[in-house]
Amino acid sequence: MKRLANLPAMDKAGQVDFLVVGAGPVGLVAAILLAREGWRVTVVEKWPSRYPMPRACTIDHEALRILQAVGTMEEHAGLFEPSRGERGGYQIRNGAGTLLRAINWNRPAESGWANTNGFYQPDLEEVLESMAEEIPSVELRRGWSAEAVEQDAEGVILTMSRTEDGSDQEQLRGSWLIAADGANSVIRDLLGIESVDSDFEADWLVVDYVPLVDRQWDAFVTQYCDPDQPATAVNSGPGRRRFEFMRRADCSVGELGRSETAWRLMEPWDVTPENARLERHAVYTFRARWAQDWRRGRVFLAGDAAHLMPPFLGQGLCAGLRDARALTWRLSMVASGLADTSILDSYGPERGAHVREIIEEAVAVGEMVCELDPRRAADRDKDMIALLNDPEAVTVEPPHPKLGQPSITAAEDGNAGRLSVQARVEVDGVSGLYDDVIGGTWQLIGLDVDPLANVPAEHQAWFARMGGTASSLSEDGPIRDVDGDYRAWFAGHGCNVVLSRPDFYIYGTGTPDDVPRLLESLRAALSNSPVYTETGAMS
Ligand SMILES: Cc1cc2nc3c(=O)[nH]c(=O)nc-3n(C[C@H](O)[C@H](O)[C@H](O)COP(=O)(O)OP(=O)(O)OC[C@H]3O[C@@H](n4cnc5c(N)ncnc54)[C@H](O)[C@@H]3O)c2cc1C
């Protein structure tokens, strides 16, 4: 942490460092990450109380590493139930129950947390909100709607009024603004940013329930591609389950949203009022959409304001948390004078291409699941079964996209722009995850080598000023690779040094001989940002 967060919420000129519109999970995570860096943040939220309806129920390893950085995992890791072991991963079955495809959600993941985890979004939002409220430099203004935004060379002026009756118009001033105001983002519209729509659209009933009896399900998530009634069954965190049902043409949205309909649709799985308590249910229209620009001057889009996807891969919130991390490290470095404002230009291109790949995969799964035509569904089943040599085999890896270009990554490095690694280490008898034990915003890690061996002292000092840490891991040295996960990761990536960014993406890899070059190019990228492309050209 660069500065103590114990600051008044506003400076003398009445300007905070950051304004955040929207106290959903993305806005709150962005606010906490900035406040932990010592910045003053005001969060403006339209509604007086938190959104109570069911939405995200699975979260991936990378998002949990981001929540670890937020400080959530220290006390609240129990909110998340890992998909692992005999309970299986993600299965796609046809109407007759035959396995069509499986996604390996139980794979060992690179972020130090289980690949996929069930959770209950309202519980997470409650924790995030109380964490934000405990930080003196964060002010949460609930019950205020953002209505207008203007900007000049020094900052942004946000006009808001009371949501209840439109009274009490107020203006807030901040150096930068993050629009995390959700799918119907007012800020996005005010800035005139267009979205691209993929034309995917389907209404689904989402039913969260508490099972009253113990029961084993054959997978963490099962998609039932039954043209008579497409459905999803999923673990939604400790002590909870969820069903989702697609609306058929013969059922109105009103009819679908009734609790009687929810019970009727769950009955074939023997989920009844005798063995389950209905917690919440709501009808959502699943869509796929992404903003064409992620930035206008000092204003940035993040989360659902920037992209929307059908939830078949459980990635909407995960993508939003990636945005929050990718944006806040940049903004914090720029605001503290450690980097040039030009590093902000790569936020949208990097995140946009990454999330597009996930949206496209989510739509592809959605189209498979939402098929209502029995003949086309039968053809689909035949084709998919033909591809499965072993019906019990887990065949497909979850999406693992690379950052888009131009990006702040090393040129001509096949690993750059992919997700980096975190695993358990032990130092002086204390073991834990790397970020907790060693930490560092920028992380330079060598396996069995000193990554700084060839780096001039001046570059080492610069790297430390950036919040960088350097460490040498080994089987039995002072920093132990406890489970051999780093050894396996480095072997898989053909290197023994990695330089990772504050959002856990790889800046570059190589050997200790490559580190001076990597640090020089990073320094150039942060100071006047000649952004390197994959071919090594500068743009
Ligand atoms: C049924 C369903 C299942 C899902 N499942 C998953 C899943 O399993 N895994 C996953 O990762 N994601 C999933 N998602 C997606 C996930 O829920 C969203 O991506 C996530 O909640 C978006 O967070 P956000 O903070 O960007 O937006 P939101 O949570 O929508 O927050 C935006 C906030 O901005 C506020 N706001 C709006 N306008 C204004 C204004 N003018 N002024 C002030 N405040 C304003 C809103 O009141 C709201 O609080 C699912 C979504 C749905 C609908």
PDB file of C-alpha atoms in Angstrom, residues 222-433:
ATOM      1  CA  THR A 222     -25.501 -29.715 -15.533  1.00  0.00           C
ATOM      2  CA  GLN A 223     -27.022 -28.199 -18.648  1.00  0.00           C
ATOM      3  CA  TYR A 224     -30.040 -30.242 -19.753  1.00  0.00           C
ATOM      4  CA  CYS A 225     -30.335 -29.624 -23.504  1.00  0.00           C
ATOM      5  CA  ASP A 226     -33.873 -30.935 -23.657  1.00  0.00           C
ATOM      6  CA  PRO A 227     -35.845 -29.214 -26.446  1.00  0.00           C
ATOM      7  CA  ASP A 228     -39.009 -29.820 -24.401  1.00  0.00           C
ATOM      8  CA  GLN A 229     -37.563 -27.783 -21.531  1.00  0.00           C
ATOM      9  CA  PRO A 230     -33.967 -26.544 -21.522  1.00  0.00           C
ATOM     10  CA  ALA A 231     -32.764 -26.346 -17.923  1.00  0.00           C
ATOM     11  CA  THR A 232     -29.672 -25.810 -15.786  1.00  0.00           C
ATOM     12  CA  ALA A 233     -28.974 -27.307 -12.341  1.00  0.00           C
ATOM     13  CA  VAL A 234     -26.105 -25.749 -10.420  1.00  0.00           C
ATOM     14  CA  ASN A 235     -24.498 -25.587  -7.001  1.00  0.00           C
ATOM     15  CA  SER A 236     -24.855 -21.983  -5.868  1.00  0.00           C
ATOM     16  CA  GLY A 237     -22.644 -21.969  -2.805  1.00  0.00           C
ATOM     17  CA  PRO A 238     -22.609 -23.613   0.604  1.00  0.00           C
ATOM     18  CA  GLY A 239     -26.078 -24.971   1.452  1.00  0.00           C
ATOM     19  CA  ARG A 240     -27.708 -23.691  -1.726  1.00  0.00           C
ATOM     20  CA  ARG A 241     -28.736 -24.915  -5.186  1.00  0.00           C
ATOM     21  CA  ARG A 242     -30.150 -23.256  -8.263  1.00  0.00           C
ATOM     22  CA  PHE A 243     -32.302 -24.303 -11.205  1.00  0.00           C
ATOM     23  CA  GLU A 244     -32.747 -22.243 -14.352  1.00  0.00           C
ATOM     24  CA  PHE A 245     -35.472 -22.885 -16.935  1.00  0.00           C
ATOM     25  CA  MET A 246     -35.821 -21.408 -20.382  1.00  0.00           C
ATOM     26  CA  ARG A 247     -39.133 -19.834 -21.346  1.00  0.00           C
ATOM     27  CA  ARG A 248     -40.953 -21.755 -24.064  1.00  0.00           C
ATOM     28  CA  ALA A 249     -43.210 -19.985 -26.567  1.00  0.00           C
ATOM     29  CA  ASP A 250     -46.322 -21.389 -24.851  1.00  0.00           C
ATOM     30  CA  CYS A 251     -45.472 -19.751 -21.513  1.00  0.00           C
ATOM     31  CA  SER A 252     -45.684 -16.000 -20.831  1.00  0.00           C
ATOM     32  CA  VAL A 253     -43.018 -14.181 -18.816  1.00  0.00           C
ATOM     33  CA  GLY A 254     -45.650 -13.600 -16.097  1.00  0.00           C
ATOM     34  CA  GLU A 255     -46.514 -17.294 -15.950  1.00  0.00           C
ATOM     35  CA  LEU A 256     -42.842 -18.291 -15.891  1.00  0.00           C
ATOM     36  CA  GLY A 257     -42.186 -15.965 -12.952  1.00  0.00           C
ATOM     37  CA  ARG A 258     -44.768 -17.610 -10.645  1.00  0.00           C
ATOM     38  CA  SER A 259     -43.532 -19.725  -7.731  1.00  0.00           C
ATOM     39  CA  GLU A 260     -46.032 -22.460  -8.737  1.00  0.00           C
ATOM     40  CA  THR A 261     -44.249 -22.629 -12.119  1.00  0.00           C
ATOM     41  CA  ALA A 262     -40.881 -22.927 -10.369  1.00  0.00           C
ATOM     42  CA  TRP A 263     -42.106 -25.886  -8.276  1.00  0.00           C
ATOM     43  CA  ARG A 264     -43.728 -27.562 -11.292  1.00  0.00           C
ATOM     44  CA  LEU A 265     -40.538 -27.276 -13.346  1.00  0.00           C
ATOM     45  CA  MET A 266     -38.345 -28.630 -10.527  1.00  0.00           C
ATOM     46  CA  GLU A 267     -40.604 -31.604  -9.785  1.00  0.00           C
ATOM     47  CA  PRO A 268     -39.020 -33.958 -12.395  1.00  0.00           C
ATOM     48  CA  TRP A 269     -35.797 -33.682 -10.342  1.00  0.00           C
ATOM     49  CA  ASP A 270     -37.729 -34.466  -7.168  1.00  0.00           C
ATOM     50  CA  VAL A 271     -37.167 -30.976  -5.801  1.00  0.00           C
ATOM     51  CA  THR A 272     -40.440 -30.268  -3.992  1.00  0.00           C
ATOM     52  CA  PRO A 273     -41.765 -28.160  -1.085  1.00  0.00           C
ATOM     53  CA  GLU A 274     -41.217 -31.275   1.105  1.00  0.00           C
ATOM     54  CA  ASN A 275     -37.442 -31.314   0.568  1.00  0.00           C
ATOM     55  CA  ALA A 276     -36.546 -27.741  -0.428  1.00  0.00           C
ATOM     56  CA  ARG A 277     -37.268 -24.147   0.533  1.00  0.00           C
ATOM     57  CA  LEU A 278     -37.687 -21.665  -2.310  1.00  0.00           C
ATOM     58  CA  GLU A 279     -35.473 -18.690  -1.602  1.00  0.00           C
ATOM     59  CA  ARG A 280     -35.837 -16.351  -4.556  1.00  0.00           C
ATOM     60  CA  HIS A 281     -36.896 -16.554  -8.166  1.00  0.00           C
ATOM     61  CA  ALA A 282     -36.828 -14.088 -11.034  1.00  0.00           C
ATOM     62  CA  VAL A 283     -37.026 -14.041 -14.829  1.00  0.00           C
ATOM     63  CA  TYR A 284     -34.057 -12.607 -16.729  1.00  0.00           C
ATOM     64  CA  THR A 285     -33.496 -11.978 -20.415  1.00  0.00           C
ATOM     65  CA  PHE A 286     -30.072 -13.351 -21.298  1.00  0.00           C
ATOM     66  CA  ARG A 287     -28.221 -11.240 -23.865  1.00  0.00           C
ATOM     67  CA  ALA A 288     -24.729 -10.830 -25.311  1.00  0.00           C
ATOM     68  CA  ARG A 289     -23.395  -7.333 -25.874  1.00  0.00           C
ATOM     69  CA  TRP A 290     -20.189  -5.317 -25.623  1.00  0.00           C
ATOM     70  CA  ALA A 291     -19.312  -1.630 -25.684  1.00  0.00           C
ATOM     71  CA  GLN A 292     -17.384  -0.322 -28.669  1.00  0.00           C
ATOM     72  CA  ASP A 293     -15.278   1.978 -26.495  1.00  0.00           C
ATOM     73  CA  TRP A 294     -14.370   1.582 -22.857  1.00  0.00           C
ATOM     74  CA  ARG A 295     -13.168   5.106 -22.248  1.00  0.00           C
ATOM     75  CA  ARG A 296     -14.043   8.717 -22.895  1.00  0.00           C
ATOM     76  CA  GLY A 297     -11.336  10.981 -21.506  1.00  0.00           C
ATOM     77  CA  ARG A 298     -11.359  10.577 -17.736  1.00  0.00           C
ATOM     78  CA  VAL A 299     -14.346   8.224 -17.677  1.00  0.00           C
ATOM     79  CA  PHE A 300     -14.053   4.430 -17.986  1.00  0.00           C
ATOM     80  CA  LEU A 301     -16.632   1.659 -18.292  1.00  0.00           C
ATOM     81  CA  ALA A 302     -16.314  -1.519 -16.226  1.00  0.00           C
ATOM     82  CA  GLY A 303     -18.416  -4.624 -15.565  1.00  0.00           C
ATOM     83  CA  ASP A 304     -21.865  -5.078 -17.073  1.00  0.00           C
ATOM     84  CA  ALA A 305     -21.738  -1.454 -18.250  1.00  0.00           C
ATOM     85  CA  ALA A 306     -19.052  -2.604 -20.715  1.00  0.00           C
ATOM     86  CA  HIS A 307     -20.204  -6.142 -21.534  1.00  0.00           C
ATOM     87  CA  LEU A 308     -23.045  -8.550 -21.091  1.00  0.00           C
ATOM     88  CA  MET A 309     -23.137 -12.292 -21.704  1.00  0.00           C
ATOM     89  CA  PRO A 310     -25.539 -15.157 -21.124  1.00  0.00           C
ATOM     90  CA  PRO A 311     -24.507 -16.868 -17.883  1.00  0.00           C
ATOM     91  CA  PHE A 312     -23.837 -20.344 -19.335  1.00  0.00           C
ATOM     92  CA  LEU A 313     -20.134 -20.166 -18.503  1.00  0.00           C
ATOM     93  CA  GLY A 314     -20.572 -18.264 -15.241  1.00  0.00           C
ATOM     94  CA  GLN A 315     -18.252 -15.496 -16.414  1.00  0.00           C
ATOM     95  CA  GLY A 316     -20.109 -12.132 -16.392  1.00  0.00           C
ATOM     96  CA  LEU A 317     -19.054 -11.095 -12.917  1.00  0.00           C
ATOM     97  CA  CYS A 318     -15.615 -12.699 -13.288  1.00  0.00           C
ATOM     98  CA  ALA A 319     -15.060 -10.520 -16.368  1.00  0.00           C
ATOM     99  CA  GLY A 320     -16.244  -7.448 -14.444  1.00  0.00           C
ATOM    100  CA  LEU A 321     -13.803  -8.128 -11.622  1.00  0.00           C
ATOM    101  CA  ARG A 322     -11.016  -8.465 -14.207  1.00  0.00           C
ATOM    102  CA  ASP A 323     -12.012  -5.020 -15.513  1.00  0.00           C
ATOM    103  CA  ALA A 324     -11.846  -3.577 -12.000  1.00  0.00           C
ATOM    104  CA  ARG A 325      -8.349  -4.961 -11.449  1.00  0.00           C
ATOM    105  CA  ALA A 326      -7.063  -4.050 -14.924  1.00  0.00           C
ATOM    106  CA  LEU A 327      -8.344  -0.493 -14.592  1.00  0.00           C
ATOM    107  CA  THR A 328      -7.432   0.277 -10.985  1.00  0.00           C
ATOM    108  CA  TRP A 329      -3.737  -0.647 -11.235  1.00  0.00           C
ATOM    109  CA  ARG A 330      -3.422   1.638 -14.236  1.00  0.00           C
ATOM    110  CA  LEU A 331      -5.357   4.506 -12.657  1.00  0.00           C
ATOM    111  CA  SER A 332      -3.462   4.198  -9.410  1.00  0.00           C
ATOM    112  CA  MET A 333      -0.071   4.269 -11.147  1.00  0.00           C
ATOM    113  CA  VAL A 334      -1.092   7.267 -13.255  1.00  0.00           C
ATOM    114  CA  ALA A 335      -2.582   9.148 -10.297  1.00  0.00           C
ATOM    115  CA  SER A 336       0.565   8.630  -8.227  1.00  0.00           C
ATOM    116  CA  GLY A 337       2.835   9.741 -11.077  1.00  0.00           C
ATOM    117  CA  LEU A 338       4.410   6.296 -11.472  1.00  0.00           C
ATOM    118  CA  ALA A 339       3.169   5.939 -15.040  1.00  0.00           C
ATOM    119  CA  ASP A 340       2.152   8.079 -17.971  1.00  0.00           C
ATOM    120  CA  THR A 341      -1.555   8.566 -18.773  1.00  0.00           C
ATOM    121  CA  SER A 342      -0.994   6.751 -22.070  1.00  0.00           C
ATOM    122  CA  ILE A 343      -1.088   3.411 -20.201  1.00  0.00           C
ATOM    123  CA  LEU A 344      -4.830   4.001 -19.895  1.00  0.00           C
ATOM    124  CA  ASP A 345      -5.225   3.598 -23.668  1.00  0.00           C
ATOM    125  CA  SER A 346      -4.639  -0.153 -23.541  1.00  0.00           C
ATOM    126  CA  TYR A 347      -7.355  -0.848 -20.930  1.00  0.00           C
ATOM    127  CA  GLY A 348     -10.194  -1.136 -23.453  1.00  0.00           C
ATOM    128  CA  PRO A 349      -8.336  -3.056 -26.202  1.00  0.00           C
ATOM    129  CA  GLU A 350      -6.853  -5.558 -23.719  1.00  0.00           C
ATOM    130  CA  ARG A 351     -10.083  -6.200 -21.870  1.00  0.00           C
ATOM    131  CA  GLY A 352     -12.342  -5.918 -24.916  1.00  0.00           C
ATOM    132  CA  ALA A 353     -10.697  -8.723 -26.898  1.00  0.00           C
ATOM    133  CA  HIS A 354     -10.409 -10.915 -23.798  1.00  0.00           C
ATOM    134  CA  VAL A 355     -14.069 -10.627 -22.887  1.00  0.00           C
ATOM    135  CA  ARG A 356     -15.223 -10.998 -26.513  1.00  0.00           C
ATOM    136  CA  GLU A 357     -13.704 -14.469 -26.636  1.00  0.00           C
ATOM    137  CA  ILE A 358     -15.599 -15.464 -23.497  1.00  0.00           C
ATOM    138  CA  ILE A 359     -18.849 -13.897 -24.725  1.00  0.00           C
ATOM    139  CA  GLU A 360     -18.572 -15.840 -27.981  1.00  0.00           C
ATOM    140  CA  GLU A 361     -18.060 -19.111 -26.129  1.00  0.00           C
ATOM    141  CA  ALA A 362     -20.941 -18.354 -23.749  1.00  0.00           C
ATOM    142  CA  VAL A 363     -23.212 -17.666 -26.734  1.00  0.00           C
ATOM    143  CA  ALA A 364     -22.085 -20.903 -28.432  1.00  0.00           C
ATOM    144  CA  VAL A 365     -22.985 -22.909 -25.303  1.00  0.00           C
ATOM    145  CA  GLY A 366     -26.219 -20.913 -25.013  1.00  0.00           C
ATOM    146  CA  GLU A 367     -27.232 -21.742 -28.575  1.00  0.00           C
ATOM    147  CA  MET A 368     -26.558 -25.409 -27.878  1.00  0.00           C
ATOM    148  CA  VAL A 369     -28.619 -25.362 -24.670  1.00  0.00           C
ATOM    149  CA  CYS A 370     -31.484 -23.194 -25.928  1.00  0.00           C
ATOM    150  CA  GLU A 371     -32.353 -25.313 -29.004  1.00  0.00           C
ATOM    151  CA  LEU A 372     -36.125 -25.875 -28.973  1.00  0.00           C
ATOM    152  CA  ASP A 373     -36.509 -27.575 -32.350  1.00  0.00           C
ATOM    153  CA  PRO A 374     -36.596 -31.382 -31.725  1.00  0.00           C
ATOM    154  CA  ARG A 375     -35.120 -32.246 -35.127  1.00  0.00           C
ATOM    155  CA  ARG A 376     -32.228 -29.821 -34.849  1.00  0.00           C
ATOM    156  CA  ALA A 377     -31.687 -30.948 -31.255  1.00  0.00           C
ATOM    157  CA  ALA A 378     -31.491 -34.595 -32.407  1.00  0.00           C
ATOM    158  CA  ASP A 379     -28.932 -33.663 -35.101  1.00  0.00           C
ATOM    159  CA  ARG A 380     -26.923 -31.724 -32.528  1.00  0.00           C
ATOM    160  CA  ASP A 381     -26.956 -34.741 -30.179  1.00  0.00           C
ATOM    161  CA  LYS A 382     -25.819 -37.086 -32.948  1.00  0.00           C
ATOM    162  CA  ASP A 383     -22.919 -34.808 -33.933  1.00  0.00           C
ATOM    163  CA  MET A 384     -21.806 -34.235 -30.361  1.00  0.00           C
ATOM    164  CA  ILE A 385     -22.023 -37.886 -29.346  1.00  0.00           C
ATOM    165  CA  ALA A 386     -19.921 -38.824 -32.383  1.00  0.00           C
ATOM    166  CA  LEU A 387     -17.188 -36.544 -31.033  1.00  0.00           C
ATOM    167  CA  LEU A 388     -17.137 -38.226 -27.636  1.00  0.00           C
ATOM    168  CA  ASN A 389     -14.889 -41.283 -27.718  1.00  0.00           C
ATOM    169  CA  ASP A 390     -15.326 -41.870 -24.033  1.00  0.00           C
ATOM    170  CA  PRO A 391     -18.693 -40.658 -22.735  1.00  0.00           C
ATOM    171  CA  GLU A 392     -17.280 -40.300 -19.228  1.00  0.00           C
ATOM    172  CA  ALA A 393     -14.269 -38.290 -20.344  1.00  0.00           C
ATOM    173  CA  VAL A 394     -14.033 -34.623 -19.445  1.00  0.00           C
ATOM    174  CA  THR A 395     -13.196 -33.202 -22.805  1.00  0.00           C
ATOM    175  CA  VAL A 396     -13.080 -29.434 -22.948  1.00  0.00           C
ATOM    176  CA  GLU A 397     -11.020 -26.900 -21.018  1.00  0.00           C
ATOM    177  CA  PRO A 398     -12.696 -23.696 -19.840  1.00  0.00           C
ATOM    178  CA  PRO A 399     -11.937 -20.539 -21.855  1.00  0.00           C
ATOM    179  CA  HIS A 400      -8.478 -19.144 -21.252  1.00  0.00           C
ATOM    180  CA  PRO A 401      -8.204 -16.065 -23.469  1.00  0.00           C
ATOM    181  CA  LYS A 402      -5.280 -13.769 -23.969  1.00  0.00           C
ATOM    182  CA  LEU A 403      -5.289  -9.987 -23.515  1.00  0.00           C
ATOM    183  CA  GLY A 404      -6.110  -8.030 -26.647  1.00  0.00           C
ATOM    184  CA  GLN A 405      -3.706  -5.718 -28.463  1.00  0.00           C
ATOM    185  CA  PRO A 406      -2.282  -3.150 -28.105  1.00  0.00           C
ATOM    186  CA  SER A 407      -1.325  -4.263 -24.637  1.00  0.00           C
ATOM    187  CA  ILE A 408       1.232  -3.598 -21.946  1.00  0.00           C
ATOM    188  CA  THR A 409       3.120  -6.842 -22.429  1.00  0.00           C
ATOM    189  CA  ALA A 410       6.543  -7.830 -23.746  1.00  0.00           C
ATOM    190  CA  ALA A 411       6.930  -8.220 -27.479  1.00  0.00           C
ATOM    191  CA  GLU A 412       7.513 -11.594 -29.107  1.00  0.00           C
ATOM    192  CA  ASP A 413       6.727 -13.624 -26.023  1.00  0.00           C
ATOM    193  CA  GLY A 414       4.170 -16.376 -26.550  1.00  0.00           C
ATOM    194  CA  ASN A 415       3.307 -16.408 -22.833  1.00  0.00           C
ATOM    195  CA  ALA A 416       2.781 -12.638 -22.518  1.00  0.00           C
ATOM    196  CA  GLY A 417      -0.842 -11.612 -22.046  1.00  0.00           C
ATOM    197  CA  ARG A 418      -1.856 -14.969 -20.556  1.00  0.00           C
ATOM    198  CA  LEU A 419      -2.782 -15.464 -16.946  1.00  0.00           C
ATOM    199  CA  SER A 420       0.146 -15.836 -14.569  1.00  0.00           C
ATOM    200  CA  VAL A 421       0.468 -18.127 -11.570  1.00  0.00           C
ATOM    201  CA  GLN A 422      -0.047 -18.091  -7.816  1.00  0.00           C
ATOM    202  CA  ALA A 423       0.544 -21.073  -5.536  1.00  0.00           C
ATOM    203  CA  ARG A 424       1.604 -21.843  -1.974  1.00  0.00           C
ATOM    204  CA  VAL A 425       5.050 -20.830  -0.755  1.00  0.00           C
ATOM    205  CA  GLU A 426       6.777 -21.191   2.594  1.00  0.00           C
ATOM    206  CA  VAL A 427       9.108 -18.607   4.128  1.00  0.00           C
ATOM    207  CA  ASP A 428      10.619 -19.000   7.616  1.00  0.00           C
ATOM    208  CA  GLY A 429       8.154 -21.754   8.459  1.00  0.00           C
ATOM    209  CA  VAL A 430       5.146 -19.637   7.408  1.00  0.00           C
ATOM    210  CA  SER A 431       3.258 -21.002   4.430  1.00  0.00           C
ATOM    211  CA  GLY A 432       0.483 -19.414   2.423  1.00  0.00           C
ATOM    212  CA  LEU A 433      -0.437 -18.132  -1.003  1.00  0.00           C
TER     213      LEU A 433
END
